[in-house]
Coordinates of C-alpha atoms in Angstrom, one line a residue:
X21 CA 66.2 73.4 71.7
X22 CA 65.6 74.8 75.2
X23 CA 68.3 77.5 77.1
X24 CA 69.1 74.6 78.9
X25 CA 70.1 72.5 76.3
X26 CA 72.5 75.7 74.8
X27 CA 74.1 75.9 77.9
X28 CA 74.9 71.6 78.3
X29 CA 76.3 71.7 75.1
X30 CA 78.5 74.8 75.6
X31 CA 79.3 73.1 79.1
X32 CA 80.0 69.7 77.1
X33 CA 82.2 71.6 74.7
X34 CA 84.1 73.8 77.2
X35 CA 85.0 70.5 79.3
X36 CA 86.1 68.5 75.8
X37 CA 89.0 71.3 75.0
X38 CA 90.3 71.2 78.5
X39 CA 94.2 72.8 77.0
X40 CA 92.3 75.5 75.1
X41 CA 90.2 76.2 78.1
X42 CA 93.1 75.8 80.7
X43 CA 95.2 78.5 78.7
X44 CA 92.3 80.6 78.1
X45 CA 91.0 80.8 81.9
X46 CA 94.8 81.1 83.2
X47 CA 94.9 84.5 81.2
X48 CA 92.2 85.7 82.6
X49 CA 92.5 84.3 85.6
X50 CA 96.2 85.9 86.1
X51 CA 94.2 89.4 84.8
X52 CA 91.9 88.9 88.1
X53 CA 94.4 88.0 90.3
X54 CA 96.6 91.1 89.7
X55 CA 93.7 93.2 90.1
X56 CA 91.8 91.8 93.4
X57 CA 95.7 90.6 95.1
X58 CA 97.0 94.4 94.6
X59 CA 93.5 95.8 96.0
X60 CA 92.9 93.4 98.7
X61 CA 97.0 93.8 99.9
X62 CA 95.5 97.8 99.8
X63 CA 92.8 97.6 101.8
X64 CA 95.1 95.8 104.7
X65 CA 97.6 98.2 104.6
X66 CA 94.6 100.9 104.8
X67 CA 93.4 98.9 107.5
X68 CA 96.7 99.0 109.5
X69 CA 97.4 102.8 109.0
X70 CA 93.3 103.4 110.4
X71 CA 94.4 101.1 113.6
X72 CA 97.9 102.9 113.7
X73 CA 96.9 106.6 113.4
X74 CA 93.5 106.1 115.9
X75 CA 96.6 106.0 118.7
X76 CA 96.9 109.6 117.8
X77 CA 93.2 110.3 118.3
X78 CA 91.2 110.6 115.3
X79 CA 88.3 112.4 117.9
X80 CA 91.3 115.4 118.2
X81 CA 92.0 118.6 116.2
X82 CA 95.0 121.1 116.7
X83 CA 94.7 124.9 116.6
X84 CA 97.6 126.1 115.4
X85 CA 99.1 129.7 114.2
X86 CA 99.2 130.5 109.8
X87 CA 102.5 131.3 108.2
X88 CA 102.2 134.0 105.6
X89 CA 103.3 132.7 102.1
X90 CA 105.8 134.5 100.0
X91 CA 104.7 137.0 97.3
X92 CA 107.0 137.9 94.3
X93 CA 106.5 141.4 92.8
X94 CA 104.1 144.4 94.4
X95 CA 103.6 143.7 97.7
X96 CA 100.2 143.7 98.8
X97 CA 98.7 144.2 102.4
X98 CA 95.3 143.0 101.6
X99 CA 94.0 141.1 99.3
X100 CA 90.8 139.4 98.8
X101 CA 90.1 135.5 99.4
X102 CA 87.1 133.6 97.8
X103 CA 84.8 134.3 100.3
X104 CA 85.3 137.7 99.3
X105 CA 86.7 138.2 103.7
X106 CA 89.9 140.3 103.7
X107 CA 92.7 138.8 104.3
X108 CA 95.5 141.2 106.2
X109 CA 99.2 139.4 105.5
X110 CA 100.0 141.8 108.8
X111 CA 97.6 139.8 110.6
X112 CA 99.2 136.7 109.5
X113 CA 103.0 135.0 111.5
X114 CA 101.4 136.1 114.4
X115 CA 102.1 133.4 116.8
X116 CA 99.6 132.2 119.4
X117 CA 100.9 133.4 123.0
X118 CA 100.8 131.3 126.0
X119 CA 98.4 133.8 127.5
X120 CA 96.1 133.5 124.7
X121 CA 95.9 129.4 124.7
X122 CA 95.5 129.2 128.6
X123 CA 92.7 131.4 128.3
X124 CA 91.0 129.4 125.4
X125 CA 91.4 126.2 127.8
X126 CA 89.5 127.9 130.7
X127 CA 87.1 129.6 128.5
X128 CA 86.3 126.8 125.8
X129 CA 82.4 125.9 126.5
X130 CA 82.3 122.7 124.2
X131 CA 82.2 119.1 126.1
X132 CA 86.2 118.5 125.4
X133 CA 89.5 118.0 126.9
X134 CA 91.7 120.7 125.6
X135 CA 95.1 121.0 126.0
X136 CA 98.3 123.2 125.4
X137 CA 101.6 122.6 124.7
X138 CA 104.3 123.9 122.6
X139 CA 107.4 122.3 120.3
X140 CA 110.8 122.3 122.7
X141 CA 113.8 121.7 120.5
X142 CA 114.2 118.9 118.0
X143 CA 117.4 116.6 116.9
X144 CA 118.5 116.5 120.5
X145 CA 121.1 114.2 122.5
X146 CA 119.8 113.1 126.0
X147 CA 122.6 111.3 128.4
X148 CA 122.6 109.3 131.8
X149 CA 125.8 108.7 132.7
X150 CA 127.8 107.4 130.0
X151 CA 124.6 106.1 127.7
X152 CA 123.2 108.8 125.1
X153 CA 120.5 108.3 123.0
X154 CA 120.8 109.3 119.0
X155 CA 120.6 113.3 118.1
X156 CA 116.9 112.4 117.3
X157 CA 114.8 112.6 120.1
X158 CA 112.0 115.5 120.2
X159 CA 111.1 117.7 123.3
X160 CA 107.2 118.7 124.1
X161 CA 106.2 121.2 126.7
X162 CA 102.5 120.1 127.5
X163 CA 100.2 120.2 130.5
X164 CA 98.7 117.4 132.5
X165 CA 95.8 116.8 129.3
X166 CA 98.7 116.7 126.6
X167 CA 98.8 112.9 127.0
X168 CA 95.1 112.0 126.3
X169 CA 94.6 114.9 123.4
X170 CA 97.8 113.0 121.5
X171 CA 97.1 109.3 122.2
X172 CA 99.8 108.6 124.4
X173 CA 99.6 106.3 127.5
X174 CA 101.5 106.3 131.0
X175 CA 103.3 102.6 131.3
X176 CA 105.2 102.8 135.1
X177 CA 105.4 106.3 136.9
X178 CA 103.2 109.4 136.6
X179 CA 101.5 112.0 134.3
X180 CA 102.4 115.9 134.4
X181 CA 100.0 117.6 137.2
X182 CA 99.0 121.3 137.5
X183 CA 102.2 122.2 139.9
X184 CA 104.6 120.5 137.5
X185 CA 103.0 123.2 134.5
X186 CA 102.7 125.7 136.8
X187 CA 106.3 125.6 138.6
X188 CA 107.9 125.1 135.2
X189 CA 110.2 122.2 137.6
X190 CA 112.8 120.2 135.7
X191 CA 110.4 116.8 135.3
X192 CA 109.5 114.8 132.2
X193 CA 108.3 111.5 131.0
X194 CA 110.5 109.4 128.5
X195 CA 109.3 108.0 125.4
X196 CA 109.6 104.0 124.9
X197 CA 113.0 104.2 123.3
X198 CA 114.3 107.3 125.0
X199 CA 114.0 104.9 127.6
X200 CA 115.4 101.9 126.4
X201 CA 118.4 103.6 125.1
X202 CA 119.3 105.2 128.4
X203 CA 118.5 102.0 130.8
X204 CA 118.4 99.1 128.6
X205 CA 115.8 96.7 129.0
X206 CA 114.5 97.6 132.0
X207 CA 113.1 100.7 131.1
X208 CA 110.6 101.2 134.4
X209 CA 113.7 101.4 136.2
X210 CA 114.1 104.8 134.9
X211 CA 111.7 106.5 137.2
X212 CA 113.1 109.2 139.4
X213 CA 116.6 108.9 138.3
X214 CA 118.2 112.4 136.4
X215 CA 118.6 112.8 132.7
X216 CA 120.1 115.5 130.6
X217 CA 118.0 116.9 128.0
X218 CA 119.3 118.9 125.7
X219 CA 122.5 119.5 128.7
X220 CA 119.6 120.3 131.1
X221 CA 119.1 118.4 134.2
X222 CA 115.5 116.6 133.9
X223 CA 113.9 114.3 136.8
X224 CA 111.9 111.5 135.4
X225 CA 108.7 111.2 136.2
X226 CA 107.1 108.3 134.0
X227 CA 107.7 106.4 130.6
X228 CA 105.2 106.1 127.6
X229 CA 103.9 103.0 126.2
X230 CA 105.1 102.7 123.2
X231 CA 103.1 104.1 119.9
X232 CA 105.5 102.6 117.2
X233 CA 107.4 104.4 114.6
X234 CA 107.9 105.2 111.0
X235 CA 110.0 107.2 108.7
X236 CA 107.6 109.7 109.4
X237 CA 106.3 110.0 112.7
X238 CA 109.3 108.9 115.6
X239 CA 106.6 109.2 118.1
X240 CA 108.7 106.8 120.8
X241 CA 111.6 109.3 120.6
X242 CA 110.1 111.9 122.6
X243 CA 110.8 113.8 125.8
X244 CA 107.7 115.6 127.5
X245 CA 107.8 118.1 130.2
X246 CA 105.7 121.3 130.5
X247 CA 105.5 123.8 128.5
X248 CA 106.3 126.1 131.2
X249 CA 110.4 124.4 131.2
X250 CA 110.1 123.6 127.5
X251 CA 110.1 127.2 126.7
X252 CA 113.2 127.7 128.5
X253 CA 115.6 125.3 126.2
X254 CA 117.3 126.6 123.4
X255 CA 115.5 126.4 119.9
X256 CA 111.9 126.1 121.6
X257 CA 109.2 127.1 119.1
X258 CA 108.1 131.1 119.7
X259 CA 104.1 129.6 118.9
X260 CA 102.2 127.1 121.2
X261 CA 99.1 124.8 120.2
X262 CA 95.8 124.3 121.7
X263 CA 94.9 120.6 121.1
X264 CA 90.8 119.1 121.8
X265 CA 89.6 116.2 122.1
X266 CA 86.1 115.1 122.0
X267 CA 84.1 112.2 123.1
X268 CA 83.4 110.8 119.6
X269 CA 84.4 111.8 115.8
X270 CA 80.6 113.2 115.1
X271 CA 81.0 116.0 117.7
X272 CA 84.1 116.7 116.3
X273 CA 82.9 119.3 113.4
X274 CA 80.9 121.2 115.6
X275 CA 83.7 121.5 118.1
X276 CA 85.8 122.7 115.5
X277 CA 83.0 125.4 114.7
X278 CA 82.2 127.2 118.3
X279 CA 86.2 126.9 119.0
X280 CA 86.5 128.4 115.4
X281 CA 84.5 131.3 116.3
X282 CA 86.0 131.5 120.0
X283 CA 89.4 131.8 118.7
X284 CA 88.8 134.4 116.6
X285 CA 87.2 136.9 119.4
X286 CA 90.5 135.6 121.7
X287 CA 93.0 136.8 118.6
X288 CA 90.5 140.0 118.4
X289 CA 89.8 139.4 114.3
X290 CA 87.0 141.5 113.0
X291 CA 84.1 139.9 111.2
X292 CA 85.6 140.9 107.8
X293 CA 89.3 139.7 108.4
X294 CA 90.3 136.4 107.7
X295 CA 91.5 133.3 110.0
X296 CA 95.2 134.1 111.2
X297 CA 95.2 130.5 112.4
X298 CA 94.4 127.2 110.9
X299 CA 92.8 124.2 112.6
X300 CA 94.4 120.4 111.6
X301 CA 92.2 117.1 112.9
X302 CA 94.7 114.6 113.8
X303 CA 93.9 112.5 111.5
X304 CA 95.2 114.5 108.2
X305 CA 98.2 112.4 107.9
X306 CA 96.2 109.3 107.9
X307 CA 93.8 110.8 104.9
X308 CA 96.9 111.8 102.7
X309 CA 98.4 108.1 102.7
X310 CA 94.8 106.7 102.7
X311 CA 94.5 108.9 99.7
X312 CA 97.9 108.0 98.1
X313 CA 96.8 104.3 98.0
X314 CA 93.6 105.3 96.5
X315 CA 95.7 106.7 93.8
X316 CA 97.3 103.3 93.6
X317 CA 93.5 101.6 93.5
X318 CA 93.1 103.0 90.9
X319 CA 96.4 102.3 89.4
X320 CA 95.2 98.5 90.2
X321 CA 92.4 98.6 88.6
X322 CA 93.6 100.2 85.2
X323 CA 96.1 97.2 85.0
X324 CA 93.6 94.8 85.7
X325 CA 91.4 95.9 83.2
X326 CA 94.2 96.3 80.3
X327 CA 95.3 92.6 81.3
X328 CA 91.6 91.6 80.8
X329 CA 91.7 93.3 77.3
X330 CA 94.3 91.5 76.1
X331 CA 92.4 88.4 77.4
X332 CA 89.4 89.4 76.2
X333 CA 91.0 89.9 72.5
X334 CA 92.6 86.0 73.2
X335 CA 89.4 84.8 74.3
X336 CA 87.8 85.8 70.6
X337 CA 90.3 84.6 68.6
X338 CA 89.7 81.2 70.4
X339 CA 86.0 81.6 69.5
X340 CA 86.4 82.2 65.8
X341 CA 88.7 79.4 65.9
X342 CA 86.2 77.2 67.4
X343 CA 83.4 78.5 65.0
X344 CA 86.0 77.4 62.0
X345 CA 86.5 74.4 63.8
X346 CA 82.7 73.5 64.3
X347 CA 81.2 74.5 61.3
X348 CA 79.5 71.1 60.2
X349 CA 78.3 71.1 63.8
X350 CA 76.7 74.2 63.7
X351 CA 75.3 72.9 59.7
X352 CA 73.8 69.7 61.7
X353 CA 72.3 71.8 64.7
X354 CA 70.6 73.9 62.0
X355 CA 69.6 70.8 60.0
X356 CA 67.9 69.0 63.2
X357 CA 65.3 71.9 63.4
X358 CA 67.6 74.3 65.8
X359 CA 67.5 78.1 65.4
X360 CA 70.3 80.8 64.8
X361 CA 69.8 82.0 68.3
X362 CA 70.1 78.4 70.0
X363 CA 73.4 78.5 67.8
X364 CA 74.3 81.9 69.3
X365 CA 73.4 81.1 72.9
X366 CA 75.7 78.1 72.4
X367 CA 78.8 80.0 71.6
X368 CA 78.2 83.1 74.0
X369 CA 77.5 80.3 76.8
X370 CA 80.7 78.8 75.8
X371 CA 82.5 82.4 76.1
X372 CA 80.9 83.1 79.1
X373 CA 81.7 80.0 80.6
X374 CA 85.8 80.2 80.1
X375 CA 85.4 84.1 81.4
X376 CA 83.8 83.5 84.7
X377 CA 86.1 80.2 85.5
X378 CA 89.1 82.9 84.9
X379 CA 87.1 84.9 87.7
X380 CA 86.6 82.4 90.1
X381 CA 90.4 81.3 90.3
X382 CA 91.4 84.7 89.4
X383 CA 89.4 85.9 92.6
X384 CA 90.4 82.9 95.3
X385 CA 94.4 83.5 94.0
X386 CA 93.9 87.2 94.4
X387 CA 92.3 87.5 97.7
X388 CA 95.2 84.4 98.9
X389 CA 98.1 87.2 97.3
X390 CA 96.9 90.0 98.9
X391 CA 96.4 88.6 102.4
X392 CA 100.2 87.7 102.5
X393 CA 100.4 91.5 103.6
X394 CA 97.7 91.0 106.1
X395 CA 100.0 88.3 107.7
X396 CA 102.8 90.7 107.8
X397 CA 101.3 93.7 109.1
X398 CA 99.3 91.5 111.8
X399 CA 95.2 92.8 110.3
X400 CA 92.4 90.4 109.9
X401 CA 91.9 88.5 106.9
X402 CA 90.2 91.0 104.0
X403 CA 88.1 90.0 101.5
X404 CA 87.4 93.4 99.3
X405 CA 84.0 92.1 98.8
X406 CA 82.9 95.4 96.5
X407 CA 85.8 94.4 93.8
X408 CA 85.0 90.9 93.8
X409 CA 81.7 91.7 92.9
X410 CA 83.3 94.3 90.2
X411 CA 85.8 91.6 89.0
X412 CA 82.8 89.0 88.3
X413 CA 80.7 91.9 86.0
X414 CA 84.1 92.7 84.6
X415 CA 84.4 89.3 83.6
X416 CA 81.0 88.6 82.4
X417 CA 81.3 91.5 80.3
X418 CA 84.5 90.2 78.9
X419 CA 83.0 87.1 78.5
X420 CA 79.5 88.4 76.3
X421 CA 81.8 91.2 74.2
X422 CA 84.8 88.2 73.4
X423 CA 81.7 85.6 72.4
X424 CA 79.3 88.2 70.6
X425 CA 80.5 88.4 67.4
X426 CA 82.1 84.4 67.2
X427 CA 78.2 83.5 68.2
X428 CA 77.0 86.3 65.6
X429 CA 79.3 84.7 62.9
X430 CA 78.1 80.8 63.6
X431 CA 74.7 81.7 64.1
X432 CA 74.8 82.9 60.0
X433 CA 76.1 80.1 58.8
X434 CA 73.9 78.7 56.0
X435 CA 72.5 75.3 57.2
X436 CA 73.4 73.6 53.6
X437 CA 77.1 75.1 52.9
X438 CA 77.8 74.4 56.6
X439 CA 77.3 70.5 56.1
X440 CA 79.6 70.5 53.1
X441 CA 82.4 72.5 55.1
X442 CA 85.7 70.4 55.0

């Protein structure tokens, strides 16, 4: 009996028991589908939150000043950090002045756009005329780069220039909904008329295309002016921030280094004192949720594989029942001049044969589930081609370990006591 014939006759056998072989494959299948569905359905929402945070420029990094944490018991003015560098909690809340982040712009030697700008007040009311937007709106003081450093984009009207930063004059450019609260739905229509930010008198000067918002980022609920007026309003942030861009994300770790080492002659550290500022690439929101749904990959993939368990543990009990069921079968195999391994290919072909079917319709249902979220958050369709290929090894291993020891246990069957099995 050839590997050929094994396999026909497992194949014969699998087709004949087509309830047995139905229920068995739908539990696996189900297993599969949980597993590829929840991990495809991740990869699109990863896929959407890449497309969503590259608006805020994932070539960018912000220089920003470090807040000293708060020690309990002796207080201690230096203390020593892994790198064995001092670290002076004096030296640390220092904020980073304006004169110090102008002079980083026009000193900063690395191909770049750089940028400063500051926080104005937050959770502020803006009225024209008897319209007022929701206590929720943001004010930024920037210059004429702050735009292109945080992904934003003119729609109708202008971008800050030089004299607008430099006069510290009453202008600013809207955010989408800022806009659309105050002049309905003809937002363009709000160039040059006057605002009250904040129960300041602001000229507008352009609107923002809008970037989209979440419970986390309202980046359409912005005011922007320069930094220059910003620092005027009430509640404006004491520290201001120096964002770069570069031209593409590999240059962006050595821009980070030379401005790094710039920054530190510009806040006058010595070599043996510590960073008193701390550098964020834009992107660091993106990576935390990117990371939390790796967390839930994983999740995923440990109920996948307890689901395929269970259905591995099914799939054996099916076996032995079939071994019971087949025993003068096996007795006649044996009697025709077939071997205990041809009886034992038989039976792990058999196994093998329900696990993978459970894989294909696990796979197609899975990657089907999953790209209902791909619909709703408007991404391609995704096809997590890595897991697949995981979910079919998975499956042939569940396959081989549920058929091993049914295929062991027929293929020991005497010959003689096997033909006389009732």
């Amino acid at each position: 009996m050839t590997l050929t014939d094994s396999f026909n006759l497992a194949f014969k056998t699998v087709k004949g028991n087509k309830l047995r072989t139905g229920i068995t494959v739908a539990i696996i299948a189900f297993g599969i589908m949980a597993l590829i569905g929840i991990i495809t359905a991740i990869q699109a929402m990863n896929q959407s939150l890449r497309e969503s945070f590259s608006s805020m420029g994932a070539n960018a990094f912000v220089i920003k000043y470090k807040e000293s944490r708060i020690r309990f018991g002796r207080d201690q003015s230096v203390k020593k950090t892994a790198r064995g560098v001092k670290d002076k909690v004096s030296n640390l809340d220092k904020t980073i002045r304006r004169e110090d982040a102008v002079y980083f712009k026009q000193t900063y030697q690395y191909p770049s756009i750089v940028s400063v700008y500051m926080r104005g007040p937050g959770n502020v009311e803006c009225y024209y005329g008897d319209k007022k937007t929701n206590p929720v709106v943001t004010v930024w003081g920037g210059d004429e780069n702050y735009l292109t450093v945080n992904g934003f984009t003119v729609a109708v009207g202008r971008n800050l220039n030089s004299l607008d930063v430099e006069s510290g004059r009453n202008v600013c450019l809207l955010g989408s909904n800022v806009a659309t609260k105050l002049f309905g739905d003809h937002p363009e229509t709000a160039v040059d008329h006057i605002i009250k930010v904040g129960g300041i008198p602001y000229r507008i000067i352009g609107v923002l295309k809008s970037k989209g918002s979440s419970g986390l980022l309202r980046q359409d609920d912005i005011v922007v002016t320069s930094y220059n007026s910003a620092r005027r309003l009430a509640n404006a942030s004491p520290s201001y921030f120096i964002g770069v861009m570069v031209e593409n994300v590999a240059m962006l770790d050595p821009a980070i280094g030379v401005a790094t080492a710039h920054f530190r002659g510009i806040r006058k550290l010595l070599p043996t004192d510590a960073d008193n500022f701390t550098i964020e690439k834009s992107d660091k929101f993106a990576e935390l949720f990117i990371t939390f749904l790796s967390s839930i990959t994983g999740a995923a993939a440990a109920i996948g594989i307890i689901t395929l368990i269970g259905a591995a543990i099914g799939l054996m009990n099916i076996m032995l029942v079939s071994v019971n069921e087949r025993t003068r079968e096996v007795g006649l195999i044996k009697a025709i001049g077939g071997k205990s391994k041809n009886v034992r290919q038989q039976f792990l072909f058999e196994s093998m044969i329900i696990s993978l079917l459970g894989a294909l319709f696990g796979i197609i249902l899975g990657v089907l589930v999953g790209n209902i979220f791909s619909m709703v958050l408007k991404t391609g369709f995704v096809v997590p081609w890595l897991w697949v290929s995981i979910g079919i090894v998975i499956c042939s291993l569940v396959g081989f370990a549920a058929g091993l020891y049914p295929a062991i246990k027929a293929a020991k069957l005497n010959p003689i006591v096997a033909l006389r099995y009732e």
